[in-house]
mmCIF file of C-alpha atoms in Angstrom:
data_model
loop_
_atom_site.group_PDB
_atom_site.id
_atom_site.type_symbol
_atom_site.label_atom_id
_atom_site.label_comp_id
_atom_site.label_asym_id
_atom_site.label_seq_id
_atom_site.Cartn_x
_atom_site.Cartn_y
_atom_site.Cartn_z
ATOM 1 C CA MET A 6 -15.297 -17.291 0.795
ATOM 2 C CA ASP A 7 -11.901 -18.075 2.360
ATOM 3 C CA LYS A 8 -11.225 -17.708 6.082
ATOM 4 C CA LEU A 9 -8.036 -17.910 8.120
ATOM 5 C CA LEU A 10 -7.835 -20.255 11.112
ATOM 6 C CA ILE A 11 -5.135 -19.436 13.677
ATOM 7 C CA GLN A 12 -4.127 -21.435 16.723
ATOM 8 C CA GLY A 13 -2.430 -18.755 18.776
ATOM 9 C CA GLY A 14 -0.078 -18.543 21.713
ATOM 10 C CA THR A 15 3.159 -19.609 19.988
ATOM 11 C CA PRO A 16 6.106 -17.162 19.701
ATOM 12 C CA LEU A 17 7.191 -16.657 16.094
ATOM 13 C CA ALA A 18 10.761 -17.740 15.325
ATOM 14 C CA GLY A 19 12.881 -18.133 12.213
ATOM 15 C CA GLU A 20 13.474 -16.330 8.942
ATOM 16 C CA VAL A 21 11.199 -15.198 6.114
ATOM 17 C CA ALA A 22 11.652 -13.121 2.943
ATOM 18 C CA ILE A 23 9.706 -9.902 2.330
ATOM 19 C CA SER A 24 7.939 -9.383 -1.006
ATOM 20 C CA GLY A 25 7.994 -6.417 -3.367
ATOM 21 C CA ALA A 26 5.897 -3.424 -2.358
ATOM 22 C CA LYS A 27 2.302 -3.427 -3.575
ATOM 23 C CA ASN A 28 2.055 0.354 -3.254
ATOM 24 C CA ALA A 29 5.152 0.783 -5.418
ATOM 25 C CA ALA A 30 4.264 -1.894 -7.965
ATOM 26 C CA LEU A 31 0.773 -0.581 -8.798
ATOM 27 C CA PRO A 32 1.818 2.888 -10.081
ATOM 28 C CA ILE A 33 4.864 1.388 -11.804
ATOM 29 C CA LEU A 34 2.612 -1.039 -13.688
ATOM 30 C CA CYS A 35 0.616 1.992 -14.846
ATOM 31 C CA ALA A 36 3.846 3.718 -15.940
ATOM 32 C CA SER A 37 4.135 1.084 -18.688
ATOM 33 C CA LEU A 38 1.287 2.923 -20.471
ATOM 34 C CA LEU A 39 3.618 5.877 -21.086
ATOM 35 C CA SER A 40 5.947 4.072 -23.515
ATOM 36 C CA ALA A 41 5.573 2.084 -26.726
ATOM 37 C CA GLU A 42 8.601 0.025 -25.676
ATOM 38 C CA PRO A 43 8.551 -2.847 -23.139
ATOM 39 C CA LEU A 44 8.974 -2.276 -19.410
ATOM 40 C CA GLN A 45 10.673 -5.202 -17.648
ATOM 41 C CA LEU A 46 9.917 -5.482 -13.920
ATOM 42 C CA ALA A 47 11.368 -7.664 -11.164
ATOM 43 C CA ASN A 48 10.295 -8.365 -7.555
ATOM 44 C CA VAL A 49 6.602 -7.997 -8.413
ATOM 45 C CA PRO A 50 4.425 -9.417 -5.592
ATOM 46 C CA HIS A 51 1.698 -11.987 -6.279
ATOM 47 C CA LEU A 52 -1.373 -10.174 -4.930
ATOM 48 C CA ASN A 53 -4.995 -9.780 -5.927
ATOM 49 C CA ASP A 54 -4.560 -6.041 -6.529
ATOM 50 C CA ILE A 55 -1.620 -6.730 -8.855
ATOM 51 C CA ALA A 56 -3.657 -9.329 -10.772
ATOM 52 C CA THR A 57 -6.550 -6.866 -11.071
ATOM 53 C CA MET A 58 -4.248 -4.156 -12.421
ATOM 54 C CA LEU A 59 -2.704 -6.551 -14.952
ATOM 55 C CA ARG A 60 -6.187 -7.551 -16.190
ATOM 56 C CA LEU A 61 -7.073 -3.868 -16.486
ATOM 57 C CA LEU A 62 -3.944 -3.105 -18.518
ATOM 58 C CA ALA A 63 -4.502 -6.170 -20.716
ATOM 59 C CA GLN A 64 -8.011 -5.057 -21.672
ATOM 60 C CA MET A 65 -6.477 -1.738 -22.790
ATOM 61 C CA GLY A 66 -4.220 -3.624 -25.190
ATOM 62 C CA VAL A 67 -1.090 -4.097 -23.070
ATOM 63 C CA GLU A 68 0.720 -7.405 -23.633
ATOM 64 C CA VAL A 69 1.703 -8.956 -20.294
ATOM 65 C CA THR A 70 4.416 -11.636 -20.278
ATOM 66 C CA LEU A 71 5.428 -13.434 -17.098
ATOM 67 C CA ASP A 72 9.159 -13.847 -16.561
ATOM 68 C CA GLY A 73 9.880 -16.282 -13.746
ATOM 69 C CA SER A 74 8.142 -16.182 -10.386
ATOM 70 C CA GLU A 75 8.589 -12.466 -9.658
ATOM 71 C CA GLY A 76 9.194 -10.841 -13.044
ATOM 72 C CA LEU A 77 7.041 -9.662 -15.902
ATOM 73 C CA ALA A 78 7.252 -7.615 -19.085
ATOM 74 C CA LEU A 79 4.642 -5.070 -20.161
ATOM 75 C CA ASP A 80 4.405 -4.099 -23.839
ATOM 76 C CA SER A 81 2.122 -1.108 -24.478
ATOM 77 C CA ARG A 82 2.792 -0.574 -28.184
ATOM 78 C CA VAL A 83 -0.897 -0.884 -28.986
ATOM 79 C CA LEU A 84 -3.338 0.876 -26.670
ATOM 80 C CA SER A 85 -6.612 0.029 -28.347
ATOM 81 C CA ASN A 86 -8.963 0.827 -25.475
ATOM 82 C CA PRO A 87 -7.949 3.734 -23.171
ATOM 83 C CA GLN A 88 -10.678 2.979 -20.641
ATOM 84 C CA ALA A 89 -10.934 1.562 -17.121
ATOM 85 C CA PRO A 90 -14.446 0.107 -16.682
ATOM 86 C CA TYR A 91 -16.197 -0.011 -13.314
ATOM 87 C CA ASP A 92 -16.458 -3.794 -13.118
ATOM 88 C CA MET A 93 -12.646 -4.062 -13.273
ATOM 89 C CA VAL A 94 -11.726 -1.285 -10.822
ATOM 90 C CA LYS A 95 -14.515 -1.358 -8.243
ATOM 91 C CA THR A 96 -12.361 -3.207 -5.693
ATOM 92 C CA MET A 97 -9.177 -1.146 -6.109
ATOM 93 C CA ARG A 98 -8.668 2.574 -5.595
ATOM 94 C CA ALA A 99 -5.227 2.452 -7.289
ATOM 95 C CA SER A 100 -7.021 2.079 -10.638
ATOM 96 C CA ILE A 101 -7.204 5.892 -10.831
ATOM 97 C CA LEU A 102 -3.451 5.752 -11.542
ATOM 98 C CA VAL A 103 -4.118 4.906 -15.200
ATOM 99 C CA LEU A 104 -5.747 8.327 -15.730
ATOM 100 C CA GLY A 105 -2.584 10.427 -16.014
ATOM 101 C CA PRO A 106 -0.578 8.013 -18.204
ATOM 102 C CA LEU A 107 -3.497 7.388 -20.602
ATOM 103 C CA LEU A 108 -4.176 11.096 -20.989
ATOM 104 C CA ALA A 109 -0.484 11.865 -21.547
ATOM 105 C CA ARG A 110 0.061 9.083 -24.089
ATOM 106 C CA CYS A 111 -3.317 8.919 -25.897
ATOM 107 C CA GLY A 112 -4.730 12.382 -25.333
ATOM 108 C CA GLU A 113 -7.879 10.835 -23.860
ATOM 109 C CA ALA A 114 -9.037 8.569 -21.032
ATOM 110 C CA LYS A 115 -12.239 7.250 -19.502
ATOM 111 C CA VAL A 116 -11.688 5.911 -15.996
ATOM 112 C CA SER A 117 -14.271 4.751 -13.496
ATOM 113 C CA LEU A 118 -14.188 6.357 -10.075
ATOM 114 C CA PRO A 119 -12.348 3.776 -7.962
ATOM 115 C CA GLY A 120 -13.343 1.562 -5.050
ATOM 116 C CA GLY A 121 -11.159 -0.202 -2.482
ATOM 117 C CA CYS A 122 -11.092 -0.362 1.298
ATOM 118 C CA ALA A 123 -13.946 1.315 3.184
ATOM 119 C CA ILE A 124 -11.702 3.428 5.432
ATOM 120 C CA GLY A 125 -12.921 6.915 4.646
ATOM 121 C CA ALA A 126 -12.966 9.426 1.831
ATOM 122 C CA ARG A 127 -10.175 9.217 -0.725
ATOM 123 C CA PRO A 128 -11.211 11.935 -3.154
ATOM 124 C CA VAL A 129 -9.759 12.167 -6.657
ATOM 125 C CA ASP A 130 -10.366 15.899 -6.872
ATOM 126 C CA GLN A 131 -6.627 16.627 -6.478
ATOM 127 C CA HIS A 132 -5.878 14.403 -9.503
ATOM 128 C CA ILE A 133 -8.513 16.227 -11.567
ATOM 129 C CA LYS A 134 -7.452 19.686 -10.387
ATOM 130 C CA GLY A 135 -3.829 18.997 -11.313
ATOM 131 C CA LEU A 136 -4.624 17.607 -14.764
ATOM 132 C CA GLN A 137 -6.903 20.574 -15.464
ATOM 133 C CA ALA A 138 -4.040 22.906 -14.554
ATOM 134 C CA MET A 139 -2.031 21.042 -17.219
ATOM 135 C CA GLY A 140 -4.694 21.837 -19.840
ATOM 136 C CA ALA A 141 -6.929 18.764 -19.734
ATOM 137 C CA GLU A 142 -10.675 19.034 -20.262
ATOM 138 C CA ILE A 143 -12.306 16.824 -17.654
ATOM 139 C CA ARG A 144 -15.864 15.990 -16.719
ATOM 140 C CA VAL A 145 -17.290 13.438 -14.309
ATOM 141 C CA GLU A 146 -20.263 11.622 -15.781
ATOM 142 C CA ASN A 147 -22.155 8.500 -14.671
ATOM 143 C CA GLY A 148 -19.394 7.525 -12.277
ATOM 144 C CA TYR A 149 -16.576 8.009 -14.805
ATOM 145 C CA VAL A 150 -13.796 10.571 -15.148
ATOM 146 C CA ILE A 151 -13.696 11.487 -18.841
ATOM 147 C CA ALA A 152 -10.606 13.440 -19.882
ATOM 148 C CA ARG A 153 -9.066 14.664 -23.102
ATOM 149 C CA GLY A 154 -6.541 17.202 -24.328
ATOM 150 C CA LYS A 155 -2.825 17.798 -24.873
ATOM 151 C CA LEU A 156 -0.977 18.364 -21.630
ATOM 152 C CA ARG A 157 1.403 21.238 -20.939
ATOM 153 C CA GLY A 158 3.636 21.983 -17.987
ATOM 154 C CA ALA A 159 2.124 23.807 -15.037
ATOM 155 C CA ARG A 160 2.673 24.720 -11.401
ATOM 156 C CA ILE A 161 0.430 22.536 -9.258
ATOM 157 C CA VAL A 162 -0.108 23.061 -5.535
ATOM 158 C CA THR A 163 -2.185 20.256 -4.049
ATOM 159 C CA ASP A 164 -4.619 21.147 -1.258
ATOM 160 C CA MET A 165 -3.518 18.073 0.687
ATOM 161 C CA VAL A 166 -0.670 15.580 0.572
ATOM 162 C CA THR A 167 -1.850 12.765 -1.688
ATOM 163 C CA VAL A 168 0.335 9.830 -2.689
ATOM 164 C CA THR A 169 -1.682 8.605 -5.680
ATOM 165 C CA GLY A 170 -2.341 12.216 -6.712
ATOM 166 C CA THR A 171 1.388 12.956 -6.742
ATOM 167 C CA GLU A 172 2.075 9.756 -8.692
ATOM 168 C CA ASN A 173 -0.667 10.378 -11.259
ATOM 169 C CA LEU A 174 0.425 13.962 -11.932
ATOM 170 C CA MET A 175 4.108 13.007 -12.055
ATOM 171 C CA MET A 176 3.404 10.334 -14.684
ATOM 172 C CA ALA A 177 1.236 12.682 -16.743
ATOM 173 C CA ALA A 178 3.890 15.400 -16.627
ATOM 174 C CA THR A 179 6.616 13.185 -18.111
ATOM 175 C CA LEU A 180 5.106 13.624 -21.599
ATOM 176 C CA ALA A 181 3.680 17.154 -21.186
ATOM 177 C CA ASP A 182 5.086 20.173 -23.025
ATOM 178 C CA GLY A 183 7.401 22.138 -20.744
ATOM 179 C CA GLU A 184 8.093 21.887 -17.018
ATOM 180 C CA THR A 185 5.643 20.834 -14.326
ATOM 181 C CA VAL A 186 6.221 21.666 -10.669
ATOM 182 C CA ILE A 187 4.226 19.713 -8.062
ATOM 183 C CA GLU A 188 4.220 21.462 -4.680
ATOM 184 C CA ASN A 189 3.042 19.855 -1.439
ATOM 185 C CA ALA A 190 4.029 16.570 -3.086
ATOM 186 C CA ALA A 191 3.928 13.262 -1.225
ATOM 187 C CA ARG A 192 7.369 12.161 -0.012
ATOM 188 C CA GLU A 193 6.723 8.431 0.396
ATOM 189 C CA PRO A 194 9.443 5.966 -0.702
ATOM 190 C CA GLU A 195 6.965 4.477 -3.202
ATOM 191 C CA VAL A 196 6.818 7.866 -4.957
ATOM 192 C CA VAL A 197 10.619 7.809 -5.177
ATOM 193 C CA ASP A 198 10.551 4.241 -6.560
ATOM 194 C CA LEU A 199 8.138 5.350 -9.281
ATOM 195 C CA ALA A 200 10.350 8.341 -10.084
ATOM 196 C CA ASN A 201 13.377 6.025 -10.346
ATOM 197 C CA CYS A 202 11.501 3.797 -12.797
ATOM 198 C CA LEU A 203 10.315 6.775 -14.872
ATOM 199 C CA SER A 204 13.870 8.148 -14.943
ATOM 200 C CA ALA A 205 15.110 4.784 -16.213
ATOM 201 C CA MET A 206 12.507 5.160 -18.993
ATOM 202 C CA GLY A 207 13.965 8.545 -19.962
ATOM 203 C CA ALA A 208 11.880 10.943 -17.879
ATOM 204 C CA GLN A 209 13.508 14.077 -16.453
ATOM 205 C CA ILE A 210 12.496 14.242 -12.790
ATOM 206 C CA SER A 211 14.114 15.954 -9.822
ATOM 207 C CA GLY A 212 13.039 16.394 -6.206
ATOM 208 C CA ALA A 213 11.243 13.062 -5.676
ATOM 209 C CA GLY A 214 11.195 12.375 -1.954
ATOM 210 C CA SER A 215 10.838 16.073 -1.145
ATOM 211 C CA GLY A 216 7.801 18.350 -1.017
ATOM 212 C CA VAL A 217 8.542 19.835 -4.470
ATOM 213 C CA ILE A 218 8.946 17.651 -7.561
ATOM 214 C CA ARG A 219 9.990 19.057 -10.942
ATOM 215 C CA ILE A 220 9.324 17.210 -14.183
ATOM 216 C CA ARG A 221 10.604 18.389 -17.562
ATOM 217 C CA GLY A 222 8.413 16.807 -20.225
ATOM 218 C CA VAL A 223 10.044 14.777 -22.994
ATOM 219 C CA GLU A 224 8.743 13.761 -26.423
ATOM 220 C CA LYS A 225 8.635 10.054 -25.568
ATOM 221 C CA LEU A 226 9.766 7.485 -23.026
ATOM 222 C CA HIS A 227 11.615 4.288 -23.857
ATOM 223 C CA GLY A 228 11.713 0.803 -22.387
ATOM 224 C CA ALA A 229 13.574 0.013 -19.173
ATOM 225 C CA THR A 230 14.288 -2.578 -16.490
ATOM 226 C CA HIS A 231 13.349 -1.915 -12.877
ATOM 227 C CA SER A 232 13.127 -3.889 -9.625
ATOM 228 C CA ILE A 233 10.272 -3.062 -7.231
ATOM 229 C CA MET A 234 11.366 -1.903 -3.767
ATOM 230 C CA PRO A 235 10.698 -4.127 -0.698
ATOM 231 C CA ASP A 236 7.316 -3.717 0.987
ATOM 232 C CA ARG A 237 7.888 -1.578 4.089
ATOM 233 C CA ILE A 238 4.342 -2.210 5.375
ATOM 234 C CA GLU A 239 4.672 -5.987 5.054
ATOM 235 C CA THR A 240 8.022 -5.665 6.831
ATOM 236 C CA GLY A 241 6.441 -3.644 9.646
ATOM 237 C CA THR A 242 3.554 -6.104 9.923
ATOM 238 C CA TYR A 243 5.853 -9.110 10.445
ATOM 239 C CA LEU A 244 7.912 -7.120 12.951
ATOM 240 C CA CYS A 245 4.699 -6.430 14.889
ATOM 241 C CA ALA A 246 3.652 -10.091 14.691
ATOM 242 C CA ALA A 247 6.995 -11.116 16.172
ATOM 243 C CA ALA A 248 6.697 -8.445 18.876
ATOM 244 C CA ALA A 249 3.137 -9.392 19.892
ATOM 245 C CA THR A 250 4.002 -13.092 20.230
ATOM 246 C CA GLY A 251 7.267 -12.604 22.105
ATOM 247 C CA GLY A 252 9.129 -13.935 19.084
ATOM 248 C CA ASN A 253 12.609 -13.851 17.577
ATOM 249 C CA VAL A 254 12.467 -13.326 13.807
ATOM 250 C CA ARG A 255 14.777 -12.284 10.961
ATOM 251 C CA LEU A 256 13.257 -10.693 7.838
ATOM 252 C CA THR A 257 15.317 -10.842 4.625
ATOM 253 C CA ARG A 258 15.155 -8.999 1.272
ATOM 254 C CA THR A 259 14.044 -5.814 2.999
ATOM 255 C CA SER A 260 15.463 -2.567 4.349
ATOM 256 C CA SER A 261 15.147 -0.468 7.478
ATOM 257 C CA ALA A 262 15.748 2.693 5.431
ATOM 258 C CA PHE A 263 12.030 3.539 5.179
ATOM 259 C CA LEU A 264 10.987 2.291 8.615
ATOM 260 C CA ASP A 265 12.786 4.586 11.059
ATOM 261 C CA VAL A 266 9.691 5.705 12.955
ATOM 262 C CA VAL A 267 8.231 2.173 13.132
ATOM 263 C CA ILE A 268 11.510 0.739 14.406
ATOM 264 C CA ASP A 269 11.785 3.555 16.968
ATOM 265 C CA LYS A 270 8.338 2.614 18.327
ATOM 266 C CA LEU A 271 9.297 -1.065 18.535
ATOM 267 C CA LEU A 272 12.436 -0.098 20.434
ATOM 268 C CA ASP A 273 10.266 1.985 22.780
ATOM 269 C CA ALA A 274 8.098 -1.119 23.276
ATOM 270 C CA GLY A 275 11.166 -2.996 24.548
ATOM 271 C CA CYS A 276 12.162 -4.954 21.438
ATOM 272 C CA GLU A 277 15.757 -5.558 20.363
ATOM 273 C CA ILE A 278 16.303 -4.685 16.688
ATOM 274 C CA ASP A 279 19.251 -5.901 14.607
ATOM 275 C CA ILE A 280 19.655 -3.989 11.343
ATOM 276 C CA GLU A 281 21.634 -5.439 8.428
ATOM 277 C CA ARG A 282 22.095 -4.143 4.899
ATOM 278 C CA ASP A 283 19.154 -6.091 3.482
ATOM 279 C CA ALA A 284 17.639 -7.724 6.563
ATOM 280 C CA ILE A 285 16.100 -6.837 9.920
ATOM 281 C CA GLY A 286 16.060 -8.969 13.057
ATOM 282 C CA ILE A 287 13.742 -8.510 16.020
ATOM 283 C CA LYS A 288 13.741 -10.097 19.469
ATOM 284 C CA ALA A 289 10.744 -9.296 21.641
ATOM 285 C CA PRO A 290 10.652 -9.092 25.444
ATOM 286 C CA ALA A 291 8.409 -11.285 27.561
ATOM 287 C CA ARG A 292 6.037 -8.334 27.932
ATOM 288 C CA LEU A 293 5.874 -5.296 25.656
ATOM 289 C CA LYS A 294 5.531 -1.720 26.859
ATOM 290 C CA ALA A 295 2.585 0.298 25.490
ATOM 291 C CA VAL A 296 3.564 2.975 22.930
ATOM 292 C CA SER A 297 1.469 5.974 21.883
ATOM 293 C CA LEU A 298 1.574 7.210 18.302
ATOM 294 C CA ARG A 299 0.092 9.681 15.845
ATOM 295 C CA THR A 300 -0.269 8.908 12.143
ATOM 296 C CA ALA A 301 0.794 11.500 9.578
ATOM 297 C CA PRO A 302 2.226 11.598 6.034
ATOM 298 C CA TYR A 303 5.730 10.216 5.474
ATOM 299 C CA PRO A 304 8.261 10.444 7.081
ATOM 300 C CA ALA A 305 5.985 10.393 10.152
ATOM 301 C CA PHE A 306 4.223 7.269 11.434
ATOM 302 C CA PRO A 307 2.350 5.549 8.554
ATOM 303 C CA THR A 308 -1.421 5.145 8.754
ATOM 304 C CA ASP A 309 -0.925 1.704 7.179
ATOM 305 C CA MET A 310 0.826 0.558 10.398
ATOM 306 C CA GLN A 311 -1.706 1.984 12.863
ATOM 307 C CA ALA A 312 -3.882 -1.135 13.100
ATOM 308 C CA GLN A 313 -0.888 -3.421 13.663
ATOM 309 C CA PHE A 314 0.324 -1.280 16.578
ATOM 310 C CA MET A 315 -3.159 -1.287 18.070
ATOM 311 C CA ALA A 316 -2.873 -5.084 18.164
ATOM 312 C CA ILE A 317 0.509 -5.083 19.921
ATOM 313 C CA ASN A 318 -0.640 -2.402 22.387
ATOM 314 C CA ALA A 319 -3.574 -4.673 23.247
ATOM 315 C CA VAL A 320 -1.124 -7.144 24.847
ATOM 316 C CA ALA A 321 1.390 -4.583 26.173
ATOM 317 C CA ASP A 322 2.002 -3.341 29.698
ATOM 318 C CA GLY A 323 0.276 0.008 30.295
ATOM 319 C CA ALA A 324 -1.987 2.242 28.227
ATOM 320 C CA ALA A 325 -1.374 4.058 24.937
ATOM 321 C CA VAL A 326 -3.181 6.637 22.819
ATOM 322 C CA ILE A 327 -3.314 6.105 19.048
ATOM 323 C CA ARG A 328 -4.333 9.158 17.048
ATOM 324 C CA GLU A 329 -5.396 8.708 13.411
ATOM 325 C CA THR A 330 -5.057 11.891 11.314
ATOM 326 C CA ILE A 331 -5.153 10.517 7.758
ATOM 327 C CA PHE A 332 -8.463 8.652 7.417
ATOM 328 C CA GLU A 333 -11.614 9.397 9.387
ATOM 329 C CA ASN A 334 -12.936 5.842 9.485
ATOM 330 C CA ARG A 335 -9.908 3.699 10.254
ATOM 331 C CA PHE A 336 -10.717 2.263 13.675
ATOM 332 C CA MET A 337 -13.145 -0.414 12.489
ATOM 333 C CA HIS A 338 -10.710 -3.134 13.574
ATOM 334 C CA ALA A 339 -11.011 -1.949 17.200
ATOM 335 C CA VAL A 340 -14.444 -3.566 17.568
ATOM 336 C CA GLU A 341 -13.068 -6.880 16.312
ATOM 337 C CA LEU A 342 -10.031 -6.699 18.615
ATOM 338 C CA ILE A 343 -12.421 -6.150 21.519
ATOM 339 C CA ARG A 344 -14.066 -9.471 20.588
ATOM 340 C CA LEU A 345 -10.687 -11.068 21.311
ATOM 341 C CA GLY A 346 -10.595 -9.445 24.743
ATOM 342 C CA ALA A 347 -8.758 -6.179 23.995
ATOM 343 C CA ASP A 348 -9.476 -3.107 26.135
ATOM 344 C CA ILE A 349 -9.984 -0.283 23.620
ATOM 345 C CA ARG A 350 -11.980 2.910 23.874
ATOM 346 C CA ILE A 351 -12.619 5.128 20.840
ATOM 347 C CA ASP A 352 -12.924 8.901 21.259
ATOM 348 C CA ALA A 353 -13.327 10.634 17.871
ATOM 349 C CA ASN A 354 -10.001 10.056 16.058
ATOM 350 C CA ASN A 355 -8.259 8.734 19.183
ATOM 351 C CA ALA A 356 -8.084 5.143 20.394
ATOM 352 C CA ILE A 357 -7.134 4.555 24.021
ATOM 353 C CA VAL A 358 -5.675 1.045 24.332
ATOM 354 C CA THR A 359 -5.015 -0.510 27.727
ATOM 355 C CA GLY A 360 -3.023 -3.715 27.622
ATOM 356 C CA VAL A 361 -4.558 -6.904 28.996
ATOM 357 C CA PRO A 362 -2.719 -9.976 30.342
ATOM 358 C CA ARG A 363 -3.856 -12.041 27.380
ATOM 359 C CA LEU A 364 -6.249 -12.186 24.437
ATOM 360 C CA ASN A 365 -8.531 -15.147 23.794
ATOM 361 C CA GLY A 366 -9.424 -16.631 20.421
ATOM 362 C CA ALA A 367 -12.758 -15.792 18.781
ATOM 363 C CA THR A 368 -14.381 -15.418 15.369
ATOM 364 C CA VAL A 369 -13.687 -11.973 13.906
ATOM 365 C CA MET A 370 -14.281 -10.215 10.595
ATOM 366 C CA ALA A 371 -11.777 -8.229 8.548
ATOM 367 C CA THR A 372 -12.996 -4.804 7.430
ATOM 368 C CA ASP A 373 -10.049 -3.592 5.348
ATOM 369 C CA LEU A 374 -6.522 -4.588 4.344
ATOM 370 C CA ARG A 375 -4.517 -3.373 7.341
ATOM 371 C CA ALA A 376 -7.342 -4.204 9.777
ATOM 372 C CA SER A 377 -6.965 -7.780 8.529
ATOM 373 C CA ALA A 378 -3.285 -7.687 9.461
ATOM 374 C CA SER A 379 -4.070 -6.448 12.977
ATOM 375 C CA LEU A 380 -6.492 -9.356 13.493
ATOM 376 C CA VAL A 381 -3.854 -11.842 12.321
ATOM 377 C CA ILE A 382 -1.353 -10.381 14.793
ATOM 378 C CA ALA A 383 -3.906 -10.480 17.612
ATOM 379 C CA GLY A 384 -4.908 -14.028 16.689
ATOM 380 C CA LEU A 385 -1.269 -15.152 16.779
ATOM 381 C CA ALA A 386 -0.876 -13.635 20.255
ATOM 382 C CA ALA A 387 -4.219 -14.920 21.592
ATOM 383 C CA GLN A 388 -4.754 -18.151 23.500
ATOM 384 C CA GLY A 389 -6.900 -20.635 21.619
ATOM 385 C CA GLU A 390 -8.413 -20.566 18.163
ATOM 386 C CA THR A 391 -9.168 -17.443 16.110
ATOM 387 C CA LEU A 392 -11.154 -17.552 12.867
ATOM 388 C CA ILE A 393 -10.806 -14.496 10.608
ATOM 389 C CA GLU A 394 -13.552 -14.031 8.032
ATOM 390 C CA ARG A 395 -13.429 -11.999 4.795
ATOM 391 C CA ILE A 396 -9.689 -12.437 4.298
ATOM 392 C CA TYR A 397 -9.910 -11.389 0.652
ATOM 393 C CA HIS A 398 -8.698 -8.058 2.047
ATOM 394 C CA LEU A 399 -5.484 -9.798 3.175
ATOM 395 C CA ASP A 400 -4.930 -11.282 -0.271
ATOM 396 C CA ARG A 401 -4.948 -7.784 -1.730
ATOM 397 C CA GLY A 402 -1.803 -6.810 0.153
ATOM 398 C CA TYR A 403 0.021 -9.788 1.715
ATOM 399 C CA GLU A 404 1.648 -12.423 -0.464
ATOM 400 C CA ARG A 405 1.216 -16.022 0.771
ATOM 401 C CA ILE A 406 0.717 -14.859 4.358
ATOM 402 C CA GLU A 407 -0.254 -18.252 5.774
ATOM 403 C CA GLU A 408 2.781 -19.869 4.136
ATOM 404 C CA LYS A 409 5.165 -17.229 5.496
ATOM 405 C CA LEU A 410 3.723 -17.373 9.006
ATOM 406 C CA SER A 411 3.920 -21.163 8.971
ATOM 407 C CA ARG A 412 7.641 -20.878 8.210
ATOM 408 C CA LEU A 413 7.922 -18.872 11.422
ATOM 409 C CA GLY A 414 6.253 -21.641 13.425
ATOM 410 C CA ALA A 415 2.696 -20.288 13.500
ATOM 411 C CA SER A 416 -0.305 -22.598 13.281
ATOM 412 C CA VAL A 417 -2.194 -20.917 10.428
ATOM 413 C CA ARG A 418 -4.292 -22.418 7.684
ATOM 414 C CA ARG A 419 -6.737 -21.250 5.074
ATOM 415 C CA VAL A 420 -10.272 -22.592 5.356
ATOM 416 C CA HIS A 421 -12.257 -22.681 2.109
#
């Protein structure tokens, strides 16, 4: 199993390009199931989750053709096997996103309940409830969601804001009879990116990015070309890495448009931020100021950036309170940061972080994707050598992370 060895204490400096967004690419890959014509995608990141999804689609009958380093074409003319087996989806919760498109296109689907990071409950009941409202017959049997039926438009009010739930129901509704209205919809930029791709395929969607999305079903969708949006969480992670190390970094092929609250917190921490049309620069002070935050659905502070800010608060001046409101088990990285010398106290869903003069290298273990990122940031800021175990989590969401960090002057290498 691969590990990451970091020799910390060096400020990051230089320029690096941001990859396409994993959380936008995964549902858009699933959208290819809705049309018998090819979907051509650009800016697709090379990640383990993407590879898993492509293998899943291929076993359903989708033809996958690579087009250069960041492009691919998906041809779903023949869907011979509308199933998602457990052994292919056990490591990835996004696999549930094939449920809506398969049901809409084939009238049936058998999808294993998904796995993924162990950061709390991520129930699929909102997906099931919404599809049932659209006329689907669904039962859960032996760990599988088994669905069939012809979908019709419906008014769906989700009990909670759910990104994958919104995406699944939006995709299913594109081929349903009549109009579907999704209320309490997720407003994340990745939902908007999916809606833009579906619209390019001929779907009739309005309201994406707001709390109410309307979809008028059409008889069929056609092929299209779409470029995946930049990864806002990867962007935020590299900004935090630069901040924690006292660095001066410019990130290209990205946008500040979806990062307002993250950038505001970095400004509060004392960083200088330079925003360009498709790039962001950051210059960190000699010593950061601690910043408190509370996670909440977009456009509030993203839960996927909570761990990274815990790492920068660990080396900041003062104390901060981090409150996690999305997932009930997302402070597992705190214990590992403490191994590096961080001063962190957990009280229910609050983490009280008091900055220390410096962290010291140690062996730590990644527990989930974003926890992995926080340990990398802490390791870069720490004095001495840090060894991060179980970095397969990192490979699910960060493309060529050791290569990109090395470009910024970090001493990082993969240990097999």
